């Protein structure tokens, strides 16, 4: 069937389409219908089915003869080790951890935070939690204690599972002090922590509160899979929004399984048994969907890669892993390819490996610039597919579905909407804008299975953030346009979210941190274009009247504060001190105008600016920082 047939079938009869897709999942009780729209505009899928995620990702493959197939390959250049775990081993290890958690009182609906680096135990922990109907919330290792504390207070976990350390190329990140700090700051206190001790930095344990990963489960009885309702939450994943408080995106069990399983063949073009590799991190949505759940549910082998595109040990690492483990589909972020290209522009290292196993490459997380796509295509000689998605949707809204049909590639476009995503480009008045014209990208409700049904503990915020702007639609927060063939072009965010090295960050959260510096009266953070990371945050600080401290010292303190409060992942290094911020007469800071000046882009002088001369001051400050870059 062609893409157009499949897309249109889904549009004309979504019930039939998704019920058929649901047959690929093993249910304890088949749902009676797909869409539950009784509480519209809140929608759910497969709510009256009974199913277990872990059973579908692990046990059923063992029962169906895949027990000896490798489920997880942990390839860790930073520890110089490779470990392979079969589906049978995985079942044993997951069931045992589930049993130990259950014996300690973790049950259906209880939350468990997972704060771990790229080790297979992170996936084992995720699977063990959903096996007993509990709800995980994985927190990315590059976040600092304060960010972890915010998530602890919102998710109120009964337990936290962590590792003693993560290993970055230049340093060992000790997780335990960060974890202890977070629990100290948080008002909610989990009942206990489970710590995976790693040799590179062993954690100091608090007797009776911190339990050793191995000892804790040594004598536990393996736990069976607990069937849960299709609308039972499998996980909560926090993501950045406009304000400092992260949004807890909820993922329901049934739709998650059905949708992710569908994508593996139709979008990623892999069959069960093939090796699939998403070089992301379990802390991000890509890691949830395509390191852990989708490949395992579909019976693939997944790779947990603990390394970086460059420097572990060189820019040939990706090619070594693909060749050594026979990767069929590879997924990464454009920034990772830019990092490789910078070190090995002619692809000398590519030539050292046999990449004949590789069928296709997928890019997401930020706009894939045409140069990067062309470079990768030339080097790898396979299709390089840009696809667009968000934490909220959990999988791609737009893609080139190679397993269905290879559509023509248009550089700069992540291609066309996937089944169930009815994508519209709307003007401020909510009306559709003409083809080729920029507007807000909105998706007609209901979103397909697997997308967020709401935010954890924040129904009102779900409405105001996503549903209020265009009634009947989900507002993506991205702006872009459609061409005459229906291809989408994603151009910018419409909110205060920036994208740094494929990591989604909130400038609002950064401003809250800077405003906490005792000398800062007012501030703004914008995203400026960066050749490697796509965007980098830049801070503008206005100091309290009478402050005569050295500006360089204040900036260094702000950089350190950001690292301490948000974490190294914020990559906040550039800031300048100015007398005042450009604002509209109503007091709104003109961040988009400042970003345009920094990028050397054209901009319309806002009619409502209260004092035009201030833009000249911004220009001078940026020039001193070397912006716009040539
Ligand atoms: N735990 C602790 N610290 C982490 C971390 C983690 N899991 N991940 C990143 N950090 C730290 C880094 O060590 C770095 O710290 P530093 O300031 O001390 O150097 C900081 O956070 C910024 O990291 P990053 O933005 O990754 O920059 P980098 O210069 O180390 O690496 C790239 C640049 C391009 C190689 C890297 O960003 C990359 O691989 N990006 C791909 C991103 C990706 O896959 N995103 C997923 C979306 S699909
Ligand atoms: P996250 O929730 O971290 O996955 O970030 C989602 C955001 O990243 C989207 O809303 C976009 O702004 C951006 N993004 C992701 N993929 C793409 C893409 N292929 N092209 C353009 N922007 C993208």
XYZ file of N, CA and C in Angstrom, residues 368-455:
264
model
N 16.844 19.522 10.624
C 18.022 18.938 9.964
C 18.401 19.856 8.812
N 19.554 20.500 8.933
C 19.958 21.429 7.877
C 20.385 20.632 6.641
N 20.066 21.148 5.456
C 20.367 20.416 4.223
C 21.837 20.014 4.101
N 22.774 20.856 4.533
C 24.208 20.503 4.425
C 24.509 19.204 5.151
N 23.946 19.080 6.340
C 24.207 17.885 7.151
C 23.607 16.650 6.487
N 22.388 16.788 5.965
C 21.752 15.639 5.302
C 22.582 15.219 4.082
N 22.977 16.205 3.283
C 23.724 15.873 2.063
C 25.057 15.224 2.405
N 25.706 15.765 3.425
C 26.994 15.178 3.841
C 26.789 13.715 4.253
N 25.772 13.475 5.082
C 25.546 12.111 5.574
C 25.183 11.173 4.422
N 24.371 11.660 3.486
C 23.993 10.806 2.344
C 25.210 10.454 1.498
N 26.068 11.445 1.295
C 27.261 11.202 0.475
C 28.183 10.200 1.167
N 28.325 10.361 2.474
C 29.243 9.487 3.200
C 28.701 8.060 3.322
N 27.400 7.956 3.636
C 26.851 6.647 4.023
C 26.156 5.926 2.873
N 25.813 6.674 1.857
C 25.181 6.118 0.649
C 23.879 5.368 0.965
N 23.120 5.883 1.914
C 21.780 5.356 2.224
C 20.848 6.561 2.405
N 19.532 6.346 2.345
C 18.628 7.470 2.591
C 18.816 8.038 4.000
N 18.850 9.356 4.082
C 18.948 10.037 5.381
C 17.658 10.833 5.551
N 16.872 10.418 6.513
C 15.496 10.889 6.644
C 15.350 11.828 7.839
N 14.888 13.046 7.562
C 14.553 13.966 8.654
C 13.129 13.643 9.094
N 12.874 13.570 10.373
C 11.487 13.421 10.821
C 11.272 14.258 12.075
N 10.039 14.715 12.206
C 9.712 15.748 13.204
C 8.809 15.186 14.297
N 9.235 15.370 15.529
C 8.366 14.948 16.630
C 8.691 15.674 17.915
N 7.949 15.340 18.946
C 8.044 16.043 20.226
C 7.866 15.043 21.364
N 8.331 15.430 22.535
C 8.099 14.612 23.722
C 6.603 14.300 23.839
N 5.794 15.296 23.563
C 4.347 15.149 23.754
C 3.765 14.049 22.875
N 4.238 13.949 21.633
C 3.638 12.972 20.721
C 4.259 11.586 20.908
N 5.527 11.531 21.306
C 6.161 10.240 21.578
C 6.697 9.543 20.344
N 6.323 9.964 19.188
C 6.853 9.429 17.923
C 6.585 10.475 16.853
N 6.954 10.154 15.616
C 7.003 11.249 14.646
C 5.642 11.675 14.125
N 5.487 12.993 14.072
C 4.274 13.597 13.516
C 4.404 13.590 11.995
N 5.625 13.867 11.531
C 5.876 13.880 10.086
C 7.147 13.105 9.812
N 7.111 12.323 8.747
C 8.286 11.512 8.394
C 8.156 11.057 6.947
N 9.199 10.390 6.505
C 9.173 9.734 5.203
C 9.113 8.236 5.517
N 7.945 7.624 5.382
C 7.760 6.259 5.926
C 8.358 5.196 5.008
N 9.666 4.997 5.139
C 10.380 4.138 4.189
C 9.846 2.714 4.113
N 9.304 2.219 5.229
C 8.797 0.843 5.212
C 7.515 0.714 4.398
N 6.823 1.829 4.208
C 5.597 1.832 3.417
C 5.910 2.185 1.968
N 6.593 3.322 1.843
C 6.891 3.840 0.515
C 7.984 4.881 0.670
N 8.945 4.858 -0.243
C 9.994 5.879 -0.158
C 9.554 7.097 -0.962
N 9.149 8.137 -0.233
C 8.673 9.343 -0.896
C 9.875 10.192 -1.300
N 9.722 11.056 -2.295
C 10.846 11.922 -2.664
C 11.286 12.758 -1.461
N 12.601 12.919 -1.305
C 13.113 13.735 -0.198
C 13.153 15.186 -0.659
N 12.652 16.077 0.198
C 12.812 17.507 -0.078
C 13.654 18.054 1.051
N 14.831 18.546 0.730
C 15.740 19.007 1.777
C 15.106 20.143 2.565
N 15.237 20.071 3.887
C 14.659 21.121 4.730
C 13.270 20.753 5.221
N 12.739 19.627 4.737
C 11.395 19.222 5.165
C 11.432 17.821 5.777
N 10.768 17.630 6.923
C 10.662 16.272 7.475
C 9.555 15.474 6.786
N 9.178 15.892 5.611
C 8.206 15.194 4.749
C 6.759 15.357 5.232
N 6.022 14.286 5.320
C 4.559 14.383 5.372
C 3.988 13.832 6.689
N 2.756 14.226 7.022
C 2.175 13.754 8.285
C 1.984 12.240 8.308
N 2.208 11.675 9.460
C 1.988 10.235 9.646
C 0.503 9.990 9.958
N 0.043 8.745 9.754
C -1.380 8.438 9.965
C -1.876 8.919 11.329
N -3.031 9.552 11.305
C -3.633 10.009 12.560
C -3.284 11.438 12.904
N -2.257 11.990 12.255
C -1.880 13.382 12.516
C -2.449 14.248 11.390
N -3.480 15.023 11.734
C -4.130 15.902 10.765
C -3.566 17.309 11.010
N -2.511 17.618 10.260
C -1.703 18.802 10.570
C -2.188 20.017 9.775
N -2.361 21.135 10.476
C -2.829 22.375 9.835
C -1.895 23.528 10.181
N -1.810 24.472 9.258
C -1.009 25.682 9.516
C -2.013 26.818 9.715
N -2.006 27.369 10.918
C -3.042 28.351 11.268
C -2.456 29.742 11.513
N -3.250 30.744 11.144
C -2.885 32.129 11.450
C -3.339 32.476 12.861
N -3.009 33.699 13.291
C -3.372 34.115 14.652
C -4.876 34.025 14.894
N -5.656 34.206 13.809
C -7.120 34.179 13.952
C -7.672 32.747 13.946
N -6.790 31.763 13.821
C -7.249 30.375 13.849
C -7.641 29.852 12.477
N -7.555 30.709 11.468
C -7.916 30.249 10.117
C -6.688 29.672 9.426
N -6.928 28.692 8.542
C -5.844 28.049 7.797
C -5.164 29.099 6.906
N -3.835 29.114 6.888
C -3.152 30.079 6.009
C -2.884 29.401 4.663
N -2.682 30.185 3.601
C -2.464 29.574 2.286
C -1.164 28.768 2.239
N -1.105 27.845 1.294
C 0.090 27.019 1.056
C 1.314 27.922 0.951
N 2.399 27.534 1.589
C 3.647 28.299 1.481
C 3.759 29.414 2.501
N 2.679 29.680 3.231
C 2.732 30.782 4.198
C 2.987 30.254 5.605
N 3.810 31.005 6.340
C 4.182 30.597 7.694
C 3.012 30.765 8.675
N 2.847 29.819 9.564
C 1.826 29.944 10.600
C 2.142 29.013 11.759
N 1.247 28.995 12.724
C 1.415 28.082 13.861
C 1.005 26.683 13.407
N 1.795 25.682 13.782
C 1.441 24.319 13.371
C 0.555 23.706 14.448
N -0.627 23.276 14.022
C -1.591 22.713 14.969
C -2.101 21.389 14.404
N -2.476 20.501 15.307
C -2.959 19.177 14.884
C -4.401 19.039 15.346
N -5.256 18.679 14.394
C -6.679 18.558 14.721
C -6.863 17.423 15.729
N -7.649 17.673 16.752
C -7.924 16.646 17.765
C -8.904 15.613 17.203
N -8.845 14.393 17.624
C -7.924 13.856 18.617
C -6.551 13.546 18.021
N -5.531 13.642 18.886
C -4.218 13.158 18.483
C -4.302 11.633 18.398
N -3.466 11.009 17.580
C -3.534 9.539 17.474
C -3.071 8.837 18.743
N -3.228 7.519 18.822
C -2.786 6.770 20.004
C -1.309 7.029 20.284
N -0.950 6.973 21.574
C 0.456 7.105 21.947
C 0.846 8.522 22.306
N 0.056 9.519 21.852
C 0.378 10.918 22.190
C -0.141 11.222 23.590
N 0.292 12.362 24.125
C -0.075 12.654 25.509
C -1.590 12.822 25.668
N -2.173 12.203 26.682
C -3.578 12.447 26.978
C -3.739 13.650 27.892
N -2.635 14.113 28.484
C -2.686 15.245 29.408
C -1.353 15.380 30.120
N -1.319 16.304 31.093
C -0.100 16.510 31.883
C -0.339 15.991 33.296
